[in-house]
Tab-separated table of N, CA, C and O in Angstrom:
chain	number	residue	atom	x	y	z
V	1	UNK	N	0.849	-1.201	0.000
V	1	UNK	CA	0.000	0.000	0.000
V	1	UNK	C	0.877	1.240	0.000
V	1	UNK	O	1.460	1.673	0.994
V	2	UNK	N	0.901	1.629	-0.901
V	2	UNK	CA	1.078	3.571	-0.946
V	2	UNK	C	0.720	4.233	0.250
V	2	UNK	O	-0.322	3.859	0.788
V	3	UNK	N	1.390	5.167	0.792
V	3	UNK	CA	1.909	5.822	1.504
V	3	UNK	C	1.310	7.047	1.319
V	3	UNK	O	1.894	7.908	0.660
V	4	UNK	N	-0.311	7.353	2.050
V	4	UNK	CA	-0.602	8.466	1.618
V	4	UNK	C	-0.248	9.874	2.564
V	4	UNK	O	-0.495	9.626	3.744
V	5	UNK	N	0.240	11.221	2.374
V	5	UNK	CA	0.559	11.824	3.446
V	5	UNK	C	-0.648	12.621	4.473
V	5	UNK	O	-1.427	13.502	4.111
V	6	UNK	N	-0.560	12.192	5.437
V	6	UNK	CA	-1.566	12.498	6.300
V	6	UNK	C	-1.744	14.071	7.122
V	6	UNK	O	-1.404	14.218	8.296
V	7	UNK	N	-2.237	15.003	6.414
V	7	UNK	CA	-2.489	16.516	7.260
V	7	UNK	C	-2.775	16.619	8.617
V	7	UNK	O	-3.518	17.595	8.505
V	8	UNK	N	-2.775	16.406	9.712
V	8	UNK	CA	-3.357	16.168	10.749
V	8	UNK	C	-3.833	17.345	10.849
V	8	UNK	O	-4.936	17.296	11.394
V	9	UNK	N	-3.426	18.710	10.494
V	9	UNK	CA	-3.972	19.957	10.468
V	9	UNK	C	-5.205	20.426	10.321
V	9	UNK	O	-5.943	21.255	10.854
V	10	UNK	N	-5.227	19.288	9.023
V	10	UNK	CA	-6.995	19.072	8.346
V	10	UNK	C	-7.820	18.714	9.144
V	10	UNK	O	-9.025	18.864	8.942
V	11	UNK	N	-7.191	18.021	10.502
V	11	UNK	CA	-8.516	17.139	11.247
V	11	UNK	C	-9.786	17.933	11.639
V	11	UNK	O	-10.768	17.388	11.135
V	12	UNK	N	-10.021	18.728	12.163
V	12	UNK	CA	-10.796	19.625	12.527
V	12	UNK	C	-11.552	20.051	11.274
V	12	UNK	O	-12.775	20.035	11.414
V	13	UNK	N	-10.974	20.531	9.757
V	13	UNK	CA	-11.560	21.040	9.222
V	13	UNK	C	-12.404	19.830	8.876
V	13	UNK	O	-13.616	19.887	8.671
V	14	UNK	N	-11.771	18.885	8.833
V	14	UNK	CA	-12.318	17.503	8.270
V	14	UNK	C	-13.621	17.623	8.587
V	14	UNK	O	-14.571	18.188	8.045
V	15	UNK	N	-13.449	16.800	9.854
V	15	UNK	CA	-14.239	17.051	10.990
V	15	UNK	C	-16.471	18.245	11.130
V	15	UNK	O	-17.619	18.012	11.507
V	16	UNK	N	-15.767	19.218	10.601
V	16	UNK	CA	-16.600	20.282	10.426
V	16	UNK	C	-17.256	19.346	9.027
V	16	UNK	O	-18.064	18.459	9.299
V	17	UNK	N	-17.004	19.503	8.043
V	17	UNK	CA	-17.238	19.070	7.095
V	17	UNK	C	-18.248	17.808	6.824
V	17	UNK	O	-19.272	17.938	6.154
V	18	UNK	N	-17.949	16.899	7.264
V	18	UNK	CA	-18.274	15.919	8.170
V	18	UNK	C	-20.048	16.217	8.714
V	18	UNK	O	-21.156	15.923	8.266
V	19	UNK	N	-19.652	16.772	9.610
V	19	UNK	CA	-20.758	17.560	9.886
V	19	UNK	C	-21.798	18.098	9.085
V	19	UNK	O	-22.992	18.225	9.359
V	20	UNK	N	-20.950	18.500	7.692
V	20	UNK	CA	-22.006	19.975	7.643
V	20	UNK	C	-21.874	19.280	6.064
V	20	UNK	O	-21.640	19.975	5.075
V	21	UNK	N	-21.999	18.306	6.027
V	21	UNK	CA	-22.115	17.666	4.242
V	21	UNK	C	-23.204	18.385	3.329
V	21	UNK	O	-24.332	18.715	3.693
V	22	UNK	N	-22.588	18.575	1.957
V	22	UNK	CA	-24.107	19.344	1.048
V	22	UNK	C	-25.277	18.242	0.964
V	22	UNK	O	-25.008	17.046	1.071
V	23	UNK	N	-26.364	18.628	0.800
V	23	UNK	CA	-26.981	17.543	0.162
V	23	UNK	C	-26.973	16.122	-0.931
V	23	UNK	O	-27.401	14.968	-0.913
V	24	UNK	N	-26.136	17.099	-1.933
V	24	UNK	CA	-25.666	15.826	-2.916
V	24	UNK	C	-24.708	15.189	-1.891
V	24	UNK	O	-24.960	13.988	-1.793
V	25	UNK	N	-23.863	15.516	-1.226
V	25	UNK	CA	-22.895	14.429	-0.713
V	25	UNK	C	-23.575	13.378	0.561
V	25	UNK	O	-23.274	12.210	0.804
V	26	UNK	N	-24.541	14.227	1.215
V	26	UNK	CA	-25.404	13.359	2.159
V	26	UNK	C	-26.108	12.365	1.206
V	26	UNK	O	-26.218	11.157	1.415
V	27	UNK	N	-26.524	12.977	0.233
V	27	UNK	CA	-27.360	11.812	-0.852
V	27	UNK	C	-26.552	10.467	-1.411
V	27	UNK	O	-26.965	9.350	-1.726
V	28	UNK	N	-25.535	10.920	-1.402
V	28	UNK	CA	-24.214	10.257	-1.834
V	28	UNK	C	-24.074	9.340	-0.747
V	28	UNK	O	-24.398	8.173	-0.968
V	29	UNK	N	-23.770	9.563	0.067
V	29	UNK	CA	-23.286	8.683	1.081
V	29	UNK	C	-24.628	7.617	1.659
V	29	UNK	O	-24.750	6.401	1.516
V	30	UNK	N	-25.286	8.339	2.160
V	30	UNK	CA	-26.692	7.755	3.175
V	30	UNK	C	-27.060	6.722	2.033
V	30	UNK	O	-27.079	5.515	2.273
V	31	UNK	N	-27.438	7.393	0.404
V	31	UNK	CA	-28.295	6.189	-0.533
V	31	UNK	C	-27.035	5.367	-0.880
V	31	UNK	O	-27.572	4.391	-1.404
V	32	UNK	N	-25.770	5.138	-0.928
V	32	UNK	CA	-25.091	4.342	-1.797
V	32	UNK	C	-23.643	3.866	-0.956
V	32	UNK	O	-23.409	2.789	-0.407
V	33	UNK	N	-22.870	4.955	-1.065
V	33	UNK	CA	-21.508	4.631	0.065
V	33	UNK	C	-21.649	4.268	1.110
V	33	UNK	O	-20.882	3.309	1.205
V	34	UNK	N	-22.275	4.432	2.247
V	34	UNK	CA	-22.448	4.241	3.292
V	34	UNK	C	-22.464	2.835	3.543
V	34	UNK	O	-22.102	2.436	4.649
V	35	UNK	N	-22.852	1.997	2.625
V	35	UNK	CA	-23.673	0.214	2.821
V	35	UNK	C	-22.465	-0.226	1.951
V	35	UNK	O	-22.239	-1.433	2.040
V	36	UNK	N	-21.252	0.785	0.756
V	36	UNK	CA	-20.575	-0.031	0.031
V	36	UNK	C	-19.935	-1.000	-0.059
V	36	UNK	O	-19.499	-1.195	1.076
V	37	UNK	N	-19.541	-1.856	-0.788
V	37	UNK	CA	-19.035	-3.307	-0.014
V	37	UNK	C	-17.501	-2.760	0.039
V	37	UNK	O	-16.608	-3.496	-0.383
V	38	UNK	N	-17.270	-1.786	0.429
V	38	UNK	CA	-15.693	-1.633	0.830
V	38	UNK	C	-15.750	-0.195	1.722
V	38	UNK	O	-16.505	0.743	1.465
V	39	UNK	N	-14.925	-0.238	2.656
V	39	UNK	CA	-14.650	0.604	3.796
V	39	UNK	C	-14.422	2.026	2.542
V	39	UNK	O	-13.524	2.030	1.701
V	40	UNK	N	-15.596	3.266	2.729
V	40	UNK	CA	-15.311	4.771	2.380
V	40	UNK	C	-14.964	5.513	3.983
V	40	UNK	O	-15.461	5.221	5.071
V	41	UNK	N	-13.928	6.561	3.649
V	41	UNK	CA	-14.099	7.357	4.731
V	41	UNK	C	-14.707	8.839	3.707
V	41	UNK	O	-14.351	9.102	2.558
V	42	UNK	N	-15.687	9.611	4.557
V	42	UNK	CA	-15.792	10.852	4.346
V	42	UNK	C	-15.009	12.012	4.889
V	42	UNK	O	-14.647	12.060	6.065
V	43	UNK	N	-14.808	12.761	4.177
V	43	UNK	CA	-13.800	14.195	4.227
V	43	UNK	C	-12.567	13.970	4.835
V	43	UNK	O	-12.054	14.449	5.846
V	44	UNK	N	-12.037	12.801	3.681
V	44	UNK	CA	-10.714	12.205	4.186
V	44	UNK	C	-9.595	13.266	4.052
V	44	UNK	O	-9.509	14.026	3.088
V	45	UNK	N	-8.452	13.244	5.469
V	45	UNK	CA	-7.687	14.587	4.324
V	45	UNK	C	-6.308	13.678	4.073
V	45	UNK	O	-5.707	12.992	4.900
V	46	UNK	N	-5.997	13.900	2.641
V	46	UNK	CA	-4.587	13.718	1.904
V	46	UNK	C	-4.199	14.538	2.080
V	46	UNK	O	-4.877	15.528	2.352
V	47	UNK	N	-2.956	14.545	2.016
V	47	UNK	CA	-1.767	15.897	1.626
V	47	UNK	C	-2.109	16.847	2.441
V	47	UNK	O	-2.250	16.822	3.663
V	48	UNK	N	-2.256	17.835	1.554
V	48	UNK	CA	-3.300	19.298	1.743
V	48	UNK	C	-4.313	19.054	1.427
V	48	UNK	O	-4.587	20.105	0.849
V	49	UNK	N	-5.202	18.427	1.331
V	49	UNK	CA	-6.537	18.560	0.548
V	49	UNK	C	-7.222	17.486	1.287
V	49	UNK	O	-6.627	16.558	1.834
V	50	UNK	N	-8.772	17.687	1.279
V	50	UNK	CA	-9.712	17.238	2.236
V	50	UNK	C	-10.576	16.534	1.161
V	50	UNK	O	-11.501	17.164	0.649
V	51	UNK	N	-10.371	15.521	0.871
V	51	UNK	CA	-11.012	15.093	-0.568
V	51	UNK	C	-12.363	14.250	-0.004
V	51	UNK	O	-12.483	13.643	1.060
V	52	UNK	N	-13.254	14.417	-1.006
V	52	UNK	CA	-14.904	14.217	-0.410
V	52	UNK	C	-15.386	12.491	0.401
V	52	UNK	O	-15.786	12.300	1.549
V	53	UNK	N	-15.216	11.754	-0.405
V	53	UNK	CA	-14.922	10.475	-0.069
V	53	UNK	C	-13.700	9.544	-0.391
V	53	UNK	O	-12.933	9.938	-1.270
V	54	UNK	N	-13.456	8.427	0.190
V	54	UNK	CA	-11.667	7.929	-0.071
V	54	UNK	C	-12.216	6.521	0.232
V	54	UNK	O	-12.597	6.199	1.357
V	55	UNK	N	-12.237	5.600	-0.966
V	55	UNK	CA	-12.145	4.244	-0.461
V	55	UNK	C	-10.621	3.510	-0.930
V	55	UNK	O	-10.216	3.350	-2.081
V	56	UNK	N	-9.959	3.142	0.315
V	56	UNK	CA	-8.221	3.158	0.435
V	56	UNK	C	-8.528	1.918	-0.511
V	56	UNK	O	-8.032	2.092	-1.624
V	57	UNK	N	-9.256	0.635	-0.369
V	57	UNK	CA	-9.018	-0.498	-1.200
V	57	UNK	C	-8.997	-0.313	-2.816
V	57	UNK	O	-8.266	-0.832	-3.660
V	58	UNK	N	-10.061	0.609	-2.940
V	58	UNK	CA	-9.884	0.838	-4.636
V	58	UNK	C	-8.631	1.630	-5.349
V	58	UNK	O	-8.213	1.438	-6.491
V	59	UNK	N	-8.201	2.454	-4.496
V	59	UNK	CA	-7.898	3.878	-4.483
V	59	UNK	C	-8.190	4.604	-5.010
V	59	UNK	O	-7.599	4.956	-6.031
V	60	UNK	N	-9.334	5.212	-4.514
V	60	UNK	CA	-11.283	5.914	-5.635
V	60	UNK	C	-10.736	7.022	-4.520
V	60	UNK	O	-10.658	6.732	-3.326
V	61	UNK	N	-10.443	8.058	-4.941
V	61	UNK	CA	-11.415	9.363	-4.499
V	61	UNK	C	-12.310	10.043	-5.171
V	61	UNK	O	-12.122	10.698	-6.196
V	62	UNK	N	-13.673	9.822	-4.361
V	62	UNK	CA	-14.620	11.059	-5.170
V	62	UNK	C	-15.134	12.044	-4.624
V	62	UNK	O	-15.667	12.183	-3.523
V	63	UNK	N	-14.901	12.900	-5.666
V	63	UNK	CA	-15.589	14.677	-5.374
V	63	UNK	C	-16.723	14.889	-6.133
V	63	UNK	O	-16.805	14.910	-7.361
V	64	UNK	N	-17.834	15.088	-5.076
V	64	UNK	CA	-18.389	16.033	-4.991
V	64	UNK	C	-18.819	17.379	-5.088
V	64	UNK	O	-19.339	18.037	-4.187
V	65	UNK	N	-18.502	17.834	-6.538
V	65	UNK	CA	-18.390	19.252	-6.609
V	65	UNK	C	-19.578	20.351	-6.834
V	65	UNK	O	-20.304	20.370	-7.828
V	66	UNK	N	-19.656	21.362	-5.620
V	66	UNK	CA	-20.734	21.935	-5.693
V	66	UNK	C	-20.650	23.405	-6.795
V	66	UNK	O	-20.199	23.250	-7.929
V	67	UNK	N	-21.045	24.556	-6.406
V	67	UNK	CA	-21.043	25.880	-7.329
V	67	UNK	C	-19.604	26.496	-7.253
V	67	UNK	O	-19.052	27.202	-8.097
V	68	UNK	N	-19.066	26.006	-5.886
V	68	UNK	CA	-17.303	26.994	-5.903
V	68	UNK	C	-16.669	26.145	-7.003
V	68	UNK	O	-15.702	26.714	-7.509
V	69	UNK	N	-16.927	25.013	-7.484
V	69	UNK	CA	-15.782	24.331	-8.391
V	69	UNK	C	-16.058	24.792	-9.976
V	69	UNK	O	-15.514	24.349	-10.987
V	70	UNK	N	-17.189	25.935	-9.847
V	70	UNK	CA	-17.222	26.750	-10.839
V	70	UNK	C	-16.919	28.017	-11.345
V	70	UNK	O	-17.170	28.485	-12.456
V	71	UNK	N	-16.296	28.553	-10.298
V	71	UNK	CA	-15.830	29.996	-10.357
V	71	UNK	C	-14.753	29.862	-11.101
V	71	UNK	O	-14.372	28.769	-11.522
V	72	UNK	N	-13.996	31.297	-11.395
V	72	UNK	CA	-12.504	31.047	-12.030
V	72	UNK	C	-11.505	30.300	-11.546
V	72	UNK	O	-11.816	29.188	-11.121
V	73	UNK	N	-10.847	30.494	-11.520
V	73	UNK	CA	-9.531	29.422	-11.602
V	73	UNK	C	-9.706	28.035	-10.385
V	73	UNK	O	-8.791	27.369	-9.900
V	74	UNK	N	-11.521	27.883	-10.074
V	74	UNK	CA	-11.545	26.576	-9.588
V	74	UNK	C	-10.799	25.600	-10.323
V	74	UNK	O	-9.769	25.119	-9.850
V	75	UNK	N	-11.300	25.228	-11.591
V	75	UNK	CA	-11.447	23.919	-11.993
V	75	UNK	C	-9.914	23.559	-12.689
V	75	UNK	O	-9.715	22.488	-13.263
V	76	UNK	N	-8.895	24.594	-12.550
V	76	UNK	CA	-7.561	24.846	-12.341
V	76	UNK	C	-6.975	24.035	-11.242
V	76	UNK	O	-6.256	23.035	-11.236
V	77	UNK	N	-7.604	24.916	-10.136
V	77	UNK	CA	-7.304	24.106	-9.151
V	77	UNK	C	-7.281	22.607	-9.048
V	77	UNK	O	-6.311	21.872	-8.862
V	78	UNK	N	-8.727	22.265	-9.230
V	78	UNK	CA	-9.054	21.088	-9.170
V	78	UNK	C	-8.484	20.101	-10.033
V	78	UNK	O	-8.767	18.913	-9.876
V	79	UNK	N	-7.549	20.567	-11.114
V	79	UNK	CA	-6.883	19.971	-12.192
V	79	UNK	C	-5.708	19.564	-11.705
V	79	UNK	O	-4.985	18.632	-12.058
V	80	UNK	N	-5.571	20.489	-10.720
V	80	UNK	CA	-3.937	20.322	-10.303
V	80	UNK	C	-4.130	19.465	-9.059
V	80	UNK	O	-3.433	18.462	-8.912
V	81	UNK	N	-5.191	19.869	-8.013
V	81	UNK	CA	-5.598	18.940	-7.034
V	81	UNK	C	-5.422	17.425	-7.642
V	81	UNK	O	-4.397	16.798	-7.371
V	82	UNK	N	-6.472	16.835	-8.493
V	82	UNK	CA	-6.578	15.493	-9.028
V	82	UNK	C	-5.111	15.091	-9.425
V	82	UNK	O	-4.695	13.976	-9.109
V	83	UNK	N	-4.436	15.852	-10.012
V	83	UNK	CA	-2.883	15.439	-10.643
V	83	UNK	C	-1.903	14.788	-9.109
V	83	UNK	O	-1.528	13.644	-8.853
V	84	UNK	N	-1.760	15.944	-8.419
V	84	UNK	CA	-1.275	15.488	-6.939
V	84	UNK	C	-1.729	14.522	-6.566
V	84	UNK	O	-0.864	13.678	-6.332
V	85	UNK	N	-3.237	14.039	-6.285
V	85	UNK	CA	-3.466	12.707	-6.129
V	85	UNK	C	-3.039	11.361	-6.767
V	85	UNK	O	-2.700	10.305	-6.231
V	86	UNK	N	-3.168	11.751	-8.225
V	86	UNK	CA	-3.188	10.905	-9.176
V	86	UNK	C	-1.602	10.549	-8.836
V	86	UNK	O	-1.113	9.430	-8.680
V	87	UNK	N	-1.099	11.544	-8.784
V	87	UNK	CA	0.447	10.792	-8.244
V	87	UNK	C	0.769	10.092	-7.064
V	87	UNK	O	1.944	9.787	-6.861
V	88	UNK	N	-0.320	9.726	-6.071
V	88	UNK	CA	-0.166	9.188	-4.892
V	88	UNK	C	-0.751	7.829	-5.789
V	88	UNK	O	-0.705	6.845	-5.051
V	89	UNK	N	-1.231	7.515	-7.018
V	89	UNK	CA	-1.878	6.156	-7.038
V	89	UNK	C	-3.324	5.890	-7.337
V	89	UNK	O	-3.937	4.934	-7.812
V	90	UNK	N	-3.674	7.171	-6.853
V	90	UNK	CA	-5.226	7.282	-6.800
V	90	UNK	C	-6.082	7.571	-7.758
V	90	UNK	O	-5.934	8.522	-8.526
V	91	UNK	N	-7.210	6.629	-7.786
V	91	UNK	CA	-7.920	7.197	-8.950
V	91	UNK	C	-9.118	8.118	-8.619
V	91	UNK	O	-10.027	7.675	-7.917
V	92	UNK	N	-9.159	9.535	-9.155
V	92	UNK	CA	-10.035	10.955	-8.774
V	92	UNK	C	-10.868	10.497	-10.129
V	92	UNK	O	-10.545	10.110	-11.252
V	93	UNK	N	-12.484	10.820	-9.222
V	93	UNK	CA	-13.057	10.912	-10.040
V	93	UNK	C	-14.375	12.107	-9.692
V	93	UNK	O	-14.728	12.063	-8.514
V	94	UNK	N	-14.830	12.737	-10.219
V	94	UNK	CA	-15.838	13.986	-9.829
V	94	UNK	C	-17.139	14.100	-10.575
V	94	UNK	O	-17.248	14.010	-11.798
V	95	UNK	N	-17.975	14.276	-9.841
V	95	UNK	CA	-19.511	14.712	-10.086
V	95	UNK	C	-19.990	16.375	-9.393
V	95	UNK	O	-19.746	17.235	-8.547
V	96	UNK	N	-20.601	16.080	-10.205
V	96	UNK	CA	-21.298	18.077	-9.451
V	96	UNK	C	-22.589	17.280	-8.723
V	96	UNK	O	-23.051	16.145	-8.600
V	97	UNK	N	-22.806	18.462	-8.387
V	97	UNK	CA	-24.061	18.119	-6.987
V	97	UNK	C	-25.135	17.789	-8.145
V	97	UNK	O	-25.825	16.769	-8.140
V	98	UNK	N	-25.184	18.775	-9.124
V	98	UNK	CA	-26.756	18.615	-10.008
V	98	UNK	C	-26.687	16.963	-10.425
V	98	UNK	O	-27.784	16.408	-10.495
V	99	UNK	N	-25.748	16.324	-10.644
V	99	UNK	CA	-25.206	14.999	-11.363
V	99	UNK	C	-26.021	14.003	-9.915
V	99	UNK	O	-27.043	13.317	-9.942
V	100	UNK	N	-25.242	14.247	-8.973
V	100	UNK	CA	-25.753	13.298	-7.704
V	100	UNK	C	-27.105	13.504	-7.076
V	100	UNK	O	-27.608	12.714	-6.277
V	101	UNK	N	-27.610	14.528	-7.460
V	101	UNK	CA	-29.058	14.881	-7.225
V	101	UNK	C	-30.341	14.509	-8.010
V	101	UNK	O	-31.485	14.304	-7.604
V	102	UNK	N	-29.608	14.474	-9.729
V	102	UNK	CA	-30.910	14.287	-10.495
V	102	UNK	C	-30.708	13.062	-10.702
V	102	UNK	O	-31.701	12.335	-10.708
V	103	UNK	N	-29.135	12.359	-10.975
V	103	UNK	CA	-28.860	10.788	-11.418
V	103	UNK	C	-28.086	10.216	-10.393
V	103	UNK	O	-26.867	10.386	-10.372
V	104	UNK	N	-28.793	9.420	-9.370
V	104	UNK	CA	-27.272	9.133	-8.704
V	104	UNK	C	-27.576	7.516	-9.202
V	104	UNK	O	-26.601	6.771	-9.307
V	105	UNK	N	-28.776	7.057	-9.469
V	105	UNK	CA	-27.975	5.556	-10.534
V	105	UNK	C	-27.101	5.910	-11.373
V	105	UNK	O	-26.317	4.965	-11.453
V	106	UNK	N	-26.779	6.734	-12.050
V	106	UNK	CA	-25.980	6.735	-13.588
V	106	UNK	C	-24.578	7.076	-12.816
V	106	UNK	O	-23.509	6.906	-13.402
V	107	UNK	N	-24.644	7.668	-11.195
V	107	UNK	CA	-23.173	7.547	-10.593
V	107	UNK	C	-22.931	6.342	-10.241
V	107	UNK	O	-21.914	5.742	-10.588
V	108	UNK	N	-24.048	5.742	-9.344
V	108	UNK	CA	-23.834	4.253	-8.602
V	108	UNK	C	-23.079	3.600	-9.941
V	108	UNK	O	-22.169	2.860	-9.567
V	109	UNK	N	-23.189	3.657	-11.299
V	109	UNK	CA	-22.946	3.028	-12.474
V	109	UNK	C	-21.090	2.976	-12.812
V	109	UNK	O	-20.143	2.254	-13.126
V	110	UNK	N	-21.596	4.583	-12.396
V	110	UNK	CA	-19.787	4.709	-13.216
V	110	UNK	C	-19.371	4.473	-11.815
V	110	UNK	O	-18.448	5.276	-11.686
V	111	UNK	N	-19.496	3.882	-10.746
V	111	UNK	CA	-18.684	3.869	-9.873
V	111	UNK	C	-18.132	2.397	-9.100
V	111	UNK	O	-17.145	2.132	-8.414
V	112	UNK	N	-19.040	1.787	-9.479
V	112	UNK	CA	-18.929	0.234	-9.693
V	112	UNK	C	-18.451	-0.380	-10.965
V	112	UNK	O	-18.272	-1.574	-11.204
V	113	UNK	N	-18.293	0.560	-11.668
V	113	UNK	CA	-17.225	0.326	-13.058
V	113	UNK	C	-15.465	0.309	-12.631
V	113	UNK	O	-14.523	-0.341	-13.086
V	114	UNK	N	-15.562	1.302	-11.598
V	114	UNK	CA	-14.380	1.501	-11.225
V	114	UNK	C	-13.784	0.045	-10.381
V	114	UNK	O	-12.613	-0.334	-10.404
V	115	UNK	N	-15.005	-0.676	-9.602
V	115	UNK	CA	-14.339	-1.961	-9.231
V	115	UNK	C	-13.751	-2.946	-9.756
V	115	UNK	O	-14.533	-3.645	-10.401
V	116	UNK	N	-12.246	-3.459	-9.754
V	116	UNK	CA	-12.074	-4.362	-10.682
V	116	UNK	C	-12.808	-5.571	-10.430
V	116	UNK	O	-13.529	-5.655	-9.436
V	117	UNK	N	-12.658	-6.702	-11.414
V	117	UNK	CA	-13.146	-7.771	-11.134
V	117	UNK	C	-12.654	-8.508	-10.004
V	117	UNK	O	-13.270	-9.024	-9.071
V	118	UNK	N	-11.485	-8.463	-10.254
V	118	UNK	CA	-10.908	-9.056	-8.669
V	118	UNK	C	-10.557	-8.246	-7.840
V	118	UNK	O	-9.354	-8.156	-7.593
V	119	UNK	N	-11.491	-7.426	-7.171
V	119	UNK	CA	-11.053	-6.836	-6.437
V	119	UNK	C	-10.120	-6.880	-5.226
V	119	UNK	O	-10.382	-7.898	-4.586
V	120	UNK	N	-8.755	-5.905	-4.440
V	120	UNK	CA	-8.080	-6.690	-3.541
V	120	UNK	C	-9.052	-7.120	-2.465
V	120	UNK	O	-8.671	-7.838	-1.540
């Protein structure tokens, strides 16, 4: 297993977060992750970054992206965010809230795609 670096700084913000989930991500979790057949943590933090859900067996992070990942130089960010991950191993993958709100079968879909067949 990869060696992911752990913020402890983040804990708290984590933490809050946690707490205070958007709707699509409560929808997210409560209808589908929550029961998944593999251990998710929510508002896991990597590195610097507090990424939305983290299941360590797949190495799936998914975001949840609400209206800030639409402003300017968000989705910059978020380009460069996913890259940093992607170099820990991980596979980033992202939905907007409207996506997990109007379809979350067509997520449950692409997201059980992501399981291999043999999974570890």
């Amino acid at each position: 297993m990869n060696y992911l670096p752990y913020n402890k700084n983040l804990v708290t913000r984590a933490k809050e977060l946690r707490n205070n989930m958007t709707k699509a991500e409560k929808k997210l979790w409560y209808d589908y992750l929550r029961s998944f057949k593999f251990r998710v943590y929510r508002q896991r933090p990597i590195d610097n970054f507090i990424v939305d859900f983290y299941c360590p067996q797949l190495k799936l992070v998914i975001e949840v992206d609400g209206e800030s990942h639409y402003q300017e130089n968000a989705q910059e960010s978020d380009s460069q965010r996913s890259k940093i991950l992607e170099g820990y191993g991980l596979k980033v993958i992202r939905f907007t809230n409207e996506e997990v709100l109007s379809n979350l079968e067509g997520i449950v879909a692409i997201i059980e795609e992501m399981i291999p067949p043999n999974p570890p």
